[in-house]
CSV table of C-alpha atoms in Angstrom, one decimal:
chain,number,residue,atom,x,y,z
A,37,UNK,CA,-87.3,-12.5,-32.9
A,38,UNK,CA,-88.1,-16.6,-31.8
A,39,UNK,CA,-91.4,-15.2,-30.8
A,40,UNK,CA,-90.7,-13.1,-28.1
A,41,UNK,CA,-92.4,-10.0,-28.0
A,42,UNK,CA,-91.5,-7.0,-25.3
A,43,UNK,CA,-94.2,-4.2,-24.2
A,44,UNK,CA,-93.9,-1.1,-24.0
A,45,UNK,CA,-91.5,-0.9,-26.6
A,46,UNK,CA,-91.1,2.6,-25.4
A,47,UNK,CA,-91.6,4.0,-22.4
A,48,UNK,CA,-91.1,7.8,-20.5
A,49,UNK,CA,-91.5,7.6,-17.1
A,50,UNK,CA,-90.7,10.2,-13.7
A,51,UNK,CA,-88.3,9.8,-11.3
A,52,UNK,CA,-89.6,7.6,-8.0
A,53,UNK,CA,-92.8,5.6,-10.6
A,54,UNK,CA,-93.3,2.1,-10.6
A,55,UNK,CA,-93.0,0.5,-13.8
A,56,UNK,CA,-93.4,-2.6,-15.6
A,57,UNK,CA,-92.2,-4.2,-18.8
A,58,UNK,CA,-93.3,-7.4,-20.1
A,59,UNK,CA,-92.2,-10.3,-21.6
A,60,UNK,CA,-94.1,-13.1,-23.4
A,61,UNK,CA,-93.2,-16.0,-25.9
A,62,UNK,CA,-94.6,-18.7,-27.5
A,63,UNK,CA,-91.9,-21.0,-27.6
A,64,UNK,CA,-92.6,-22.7,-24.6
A,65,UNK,CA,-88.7,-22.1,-23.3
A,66,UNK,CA,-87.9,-23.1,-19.6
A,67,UNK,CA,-85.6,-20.1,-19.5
A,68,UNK,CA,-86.4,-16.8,-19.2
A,69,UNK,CA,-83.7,-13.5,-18.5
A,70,UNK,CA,-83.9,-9.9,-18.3
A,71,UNK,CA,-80.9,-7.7,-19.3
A,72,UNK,CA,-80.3,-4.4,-20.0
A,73,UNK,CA,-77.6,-2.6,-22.6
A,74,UNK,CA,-76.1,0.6,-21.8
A,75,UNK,CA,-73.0,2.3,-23.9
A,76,UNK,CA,-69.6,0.6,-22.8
A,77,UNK,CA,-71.2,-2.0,-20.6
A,78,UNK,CA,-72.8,-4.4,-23.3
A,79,UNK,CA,-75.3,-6.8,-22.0
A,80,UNK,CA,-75.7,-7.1,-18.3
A,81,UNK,CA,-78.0,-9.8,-16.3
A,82,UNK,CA,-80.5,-8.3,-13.9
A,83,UNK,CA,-82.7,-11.4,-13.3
A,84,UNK,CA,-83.7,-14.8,-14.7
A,85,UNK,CA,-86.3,-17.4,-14.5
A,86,UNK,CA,-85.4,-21.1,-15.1
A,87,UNK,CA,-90.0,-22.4,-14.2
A,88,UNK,CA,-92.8,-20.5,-13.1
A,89,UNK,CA,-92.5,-19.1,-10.4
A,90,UNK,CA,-88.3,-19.9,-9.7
A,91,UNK,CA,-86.0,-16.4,-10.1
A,92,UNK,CA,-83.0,-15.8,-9.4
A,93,UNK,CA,-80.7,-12.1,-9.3
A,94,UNK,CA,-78.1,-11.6,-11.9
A,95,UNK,CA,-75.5,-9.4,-11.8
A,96,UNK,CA,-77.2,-5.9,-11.3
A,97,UNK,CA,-80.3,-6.8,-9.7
A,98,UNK,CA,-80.8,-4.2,-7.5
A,99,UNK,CA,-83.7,-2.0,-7.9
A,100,UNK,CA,-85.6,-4.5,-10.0
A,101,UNK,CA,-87.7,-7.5,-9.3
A,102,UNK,CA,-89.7,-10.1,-11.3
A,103,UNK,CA,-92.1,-12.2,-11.7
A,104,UNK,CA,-93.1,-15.1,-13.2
A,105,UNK,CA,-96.9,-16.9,-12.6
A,106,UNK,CA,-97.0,-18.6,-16.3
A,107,UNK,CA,-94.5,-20.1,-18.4
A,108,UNK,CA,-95.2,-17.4,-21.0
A,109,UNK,CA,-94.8,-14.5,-19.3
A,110,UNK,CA,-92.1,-12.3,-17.3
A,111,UNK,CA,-92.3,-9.5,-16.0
A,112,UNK,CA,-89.7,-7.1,-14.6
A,113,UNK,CA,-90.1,-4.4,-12.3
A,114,UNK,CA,-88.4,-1.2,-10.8
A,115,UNK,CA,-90.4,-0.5,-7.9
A,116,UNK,CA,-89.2,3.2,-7.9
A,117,UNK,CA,-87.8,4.3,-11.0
A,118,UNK,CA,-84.4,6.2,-11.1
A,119,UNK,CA,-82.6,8.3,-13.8
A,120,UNK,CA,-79.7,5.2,-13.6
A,121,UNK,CA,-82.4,2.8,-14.9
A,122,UNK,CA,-83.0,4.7,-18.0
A,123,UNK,CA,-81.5,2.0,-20.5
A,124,UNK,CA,-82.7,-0.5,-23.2
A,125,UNK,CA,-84.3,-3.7,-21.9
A,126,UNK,CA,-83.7,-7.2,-23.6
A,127,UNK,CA,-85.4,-10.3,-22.6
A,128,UNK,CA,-84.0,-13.4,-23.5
A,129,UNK,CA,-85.1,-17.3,-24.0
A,130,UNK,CA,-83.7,-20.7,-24.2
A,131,UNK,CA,-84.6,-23.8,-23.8
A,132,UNK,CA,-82.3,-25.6,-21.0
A,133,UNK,CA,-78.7,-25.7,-20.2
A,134,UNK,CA,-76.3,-28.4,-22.7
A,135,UNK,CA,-75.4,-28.4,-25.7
A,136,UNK,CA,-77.6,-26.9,-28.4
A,137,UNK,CA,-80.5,-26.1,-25.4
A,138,UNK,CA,-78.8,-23.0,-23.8
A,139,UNK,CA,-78.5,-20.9,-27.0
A,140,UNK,CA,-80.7,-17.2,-25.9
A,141,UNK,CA,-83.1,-15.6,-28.2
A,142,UNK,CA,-83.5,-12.0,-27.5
A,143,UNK,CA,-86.8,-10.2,-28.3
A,144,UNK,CA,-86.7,-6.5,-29.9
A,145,UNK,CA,-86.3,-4.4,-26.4
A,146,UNK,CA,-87.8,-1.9,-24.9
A,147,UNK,CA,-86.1,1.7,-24.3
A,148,UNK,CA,-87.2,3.2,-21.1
A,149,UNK,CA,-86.3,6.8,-19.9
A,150,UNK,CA,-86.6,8.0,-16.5
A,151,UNK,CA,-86.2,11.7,-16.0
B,148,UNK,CA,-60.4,-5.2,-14.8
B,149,UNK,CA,-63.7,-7.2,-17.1
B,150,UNK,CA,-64.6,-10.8,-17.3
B,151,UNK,CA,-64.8,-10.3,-21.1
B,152,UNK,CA,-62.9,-7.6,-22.9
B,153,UNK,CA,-63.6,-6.6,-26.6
B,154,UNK,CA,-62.6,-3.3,-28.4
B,155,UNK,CA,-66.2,-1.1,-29.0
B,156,UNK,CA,-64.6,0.5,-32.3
B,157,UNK,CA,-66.4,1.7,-34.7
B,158,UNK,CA,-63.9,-0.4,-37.1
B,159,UNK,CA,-64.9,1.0,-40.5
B,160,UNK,CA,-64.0,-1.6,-43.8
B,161,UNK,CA,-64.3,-0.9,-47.3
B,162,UNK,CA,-66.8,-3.4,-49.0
B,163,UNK,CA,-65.3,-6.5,-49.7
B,164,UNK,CA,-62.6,-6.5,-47.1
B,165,UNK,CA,-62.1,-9.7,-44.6
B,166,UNK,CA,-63.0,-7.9,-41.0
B,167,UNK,CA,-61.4,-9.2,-37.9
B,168,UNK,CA,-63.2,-8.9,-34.5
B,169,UNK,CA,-62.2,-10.6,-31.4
B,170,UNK,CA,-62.2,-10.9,-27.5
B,171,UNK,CA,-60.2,-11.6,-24.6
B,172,UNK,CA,-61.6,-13.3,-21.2
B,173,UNK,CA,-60.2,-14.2,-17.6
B,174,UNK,CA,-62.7,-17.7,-17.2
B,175,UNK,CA,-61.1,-20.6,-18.0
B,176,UNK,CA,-64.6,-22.0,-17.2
B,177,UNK,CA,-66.0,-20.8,-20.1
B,178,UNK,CA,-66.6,-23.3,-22.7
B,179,UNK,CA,-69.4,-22.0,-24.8
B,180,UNK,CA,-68.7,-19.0,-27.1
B,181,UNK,CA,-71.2,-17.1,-29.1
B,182,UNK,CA,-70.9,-14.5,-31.6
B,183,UNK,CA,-74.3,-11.9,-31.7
B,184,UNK,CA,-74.9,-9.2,-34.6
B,185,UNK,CA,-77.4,-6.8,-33.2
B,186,UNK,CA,-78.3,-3.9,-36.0
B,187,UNK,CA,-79.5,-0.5,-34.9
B,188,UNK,CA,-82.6,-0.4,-32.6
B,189,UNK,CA,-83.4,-4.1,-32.6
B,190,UNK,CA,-82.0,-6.8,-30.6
B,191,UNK,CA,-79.2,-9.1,-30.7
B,192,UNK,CA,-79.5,-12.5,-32.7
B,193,UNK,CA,-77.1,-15.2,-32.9
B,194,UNK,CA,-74.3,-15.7,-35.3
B,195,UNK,CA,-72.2,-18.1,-34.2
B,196,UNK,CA,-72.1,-20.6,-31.7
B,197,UNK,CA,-69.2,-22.6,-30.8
B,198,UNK,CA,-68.2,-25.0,-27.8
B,199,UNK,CA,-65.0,-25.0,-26.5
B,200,UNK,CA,-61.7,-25.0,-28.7
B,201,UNK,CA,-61.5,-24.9,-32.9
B,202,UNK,CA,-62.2,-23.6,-35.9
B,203,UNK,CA,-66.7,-23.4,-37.0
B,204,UNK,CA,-67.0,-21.9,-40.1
B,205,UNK,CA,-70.9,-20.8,-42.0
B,206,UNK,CA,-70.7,-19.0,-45.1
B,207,UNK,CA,-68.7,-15.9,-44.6
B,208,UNK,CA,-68.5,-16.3,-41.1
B,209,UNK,CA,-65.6,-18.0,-39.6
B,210,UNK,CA,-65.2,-18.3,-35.1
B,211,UNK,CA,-62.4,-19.3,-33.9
B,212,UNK,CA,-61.9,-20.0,-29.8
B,213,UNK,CA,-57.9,-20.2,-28.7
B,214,UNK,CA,-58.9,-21.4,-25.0
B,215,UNK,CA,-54.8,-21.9,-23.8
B,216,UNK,CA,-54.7,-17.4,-24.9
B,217,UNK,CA,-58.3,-17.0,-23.4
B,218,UNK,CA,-58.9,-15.4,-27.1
B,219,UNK,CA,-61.6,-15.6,-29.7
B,220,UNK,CA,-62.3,-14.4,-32.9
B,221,UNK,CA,-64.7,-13.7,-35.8
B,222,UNK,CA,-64.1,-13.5,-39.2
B,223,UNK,CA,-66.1,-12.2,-41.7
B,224,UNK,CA,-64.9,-12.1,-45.4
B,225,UNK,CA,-66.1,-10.3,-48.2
B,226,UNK,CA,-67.8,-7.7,-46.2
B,227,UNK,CA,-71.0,-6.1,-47.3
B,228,UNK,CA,-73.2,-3.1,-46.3
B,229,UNK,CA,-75.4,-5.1,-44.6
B,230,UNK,CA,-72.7,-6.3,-42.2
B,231,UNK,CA,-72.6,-2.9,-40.3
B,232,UNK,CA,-73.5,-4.0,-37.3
B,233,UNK,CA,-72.6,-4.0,-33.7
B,234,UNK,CA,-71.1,-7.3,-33.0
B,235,UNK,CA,-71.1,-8.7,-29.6
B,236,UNK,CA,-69.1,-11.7,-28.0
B,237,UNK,CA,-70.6,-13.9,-25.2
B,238,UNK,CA,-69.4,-16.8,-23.5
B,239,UNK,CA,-70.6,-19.3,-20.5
B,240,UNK,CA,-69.3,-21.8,-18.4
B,241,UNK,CA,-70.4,-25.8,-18.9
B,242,UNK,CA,-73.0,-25.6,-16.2
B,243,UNK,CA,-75.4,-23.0,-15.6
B,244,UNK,CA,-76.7,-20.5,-18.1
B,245,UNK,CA,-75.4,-17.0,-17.4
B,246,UNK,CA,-73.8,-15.4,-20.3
B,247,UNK,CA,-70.8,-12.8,-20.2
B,248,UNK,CA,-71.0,-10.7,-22.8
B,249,UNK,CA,-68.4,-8.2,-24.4
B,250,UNK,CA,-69.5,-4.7,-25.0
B,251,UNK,CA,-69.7,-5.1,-28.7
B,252,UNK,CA,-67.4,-4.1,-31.7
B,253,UNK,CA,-69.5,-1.3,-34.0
B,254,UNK,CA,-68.5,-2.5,-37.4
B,255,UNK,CA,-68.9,0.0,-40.7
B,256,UNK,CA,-69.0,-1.2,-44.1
B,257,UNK,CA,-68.9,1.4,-46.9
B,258,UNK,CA,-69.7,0.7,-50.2
């Protein structure tokens, strides 16, 4: 998995808890992204990090935020988890944008259940 | 209507039969197109990776991008087992990073 490791790689969690998943590599990739995969919807973007410290929202962002303090690490977050967030988490690397930088790496996912 | 269309199956193959999975898009921004194989519980990993228009072929893998039908496709031939997979399309535009992805084809192989 391009040295990306995810934890939890499972998680049960209650309606209204904060959680936290994690992302960490060791490739030393400027890009970082978040994604969850749900039946019939493929992949979908929630966030992404292109440095420390510089996010941006993808394309279901709400309800989630992140953060990223090292170049290693990302970190996703829903505040106050709901039943609709119950999915499988995939974070992804790469090393730029161009030609043979932008390909993304996923790491093995975490599968997180709210009830 | 989606950015990136592709049929979820399953498609089930007898071994050794040439398996054809494909997508359709709206973007004629796209220009990068990428085939990912993700097998059960474990995450996606890339396959093929082609920019804009033609033919890239890798072993038993063939991608082919038709950008003036918006259409692309993945060949595999002499399907195995081990193919069964669910195989997922993805595609960006020149600048920025964000992939589009399909919502995967579940391919079955039986031997």
């Amino acid at each position: 998995d391009a040295g990306i490791t995810q934890s939890p790689r499972h998680k049960v969690t209650e309606t209204g808890t904060p959680v936290t998943l994690r992302c960490h590599q060791t490739e030393n990739h400027r890009y970082m992204y978040w994604y969850r995969q749900d039946p019939g919807h493929g992949l979908r973007l929630i966030h992404y990090s292109y440095g420390v410290k510089d996010t941006d929202k993808g394309e279901v962002s709400d309800g989630y935020s992140v953060s990223r303090s090292k170049t290693e690490d990302f970190l996703l977050t829903l505040e106050s988890a709901t039943s609709s967030q119950t999915s499988v988490y995939f974070c992804a690397i790469s090393a730029g944008w161009g030609r043979d930088q932008e390909t993304q790496y996923f790491g093995p996912g975490t599968r997180l259940l709210v009830l | 209507q989606k950015e990136v269309e592709q049929d979820p199956g399953p498609l089930s193959v007898p071994e050794g039969a040439i398996v054809s999975l494909n997508c359709t898009y709206s973007n004629s921004a796209f220009q990068y197109f990428m085939w990912y194989r993700q097998y059960s519980r474990k995450g996606p990993e890339l396959l093929m990776y082609t920019y804009s228009s033609g033919n890239k072929e890798d072993g038993r893998f063939t991608a082919q991008v038709d950008k003036s039908s918006k259409y692309i496709s993945l060949f595999i031939r002499d399907s195995q087992p081990s193919d069964s997979a669910t195989y997922l399309c993805a595609m960006k535009e020149e600048y920025g990073n964000k992939l589009v992805f399909g919502a995967g084809t579940i391919l079955r192989v039986k031997s």
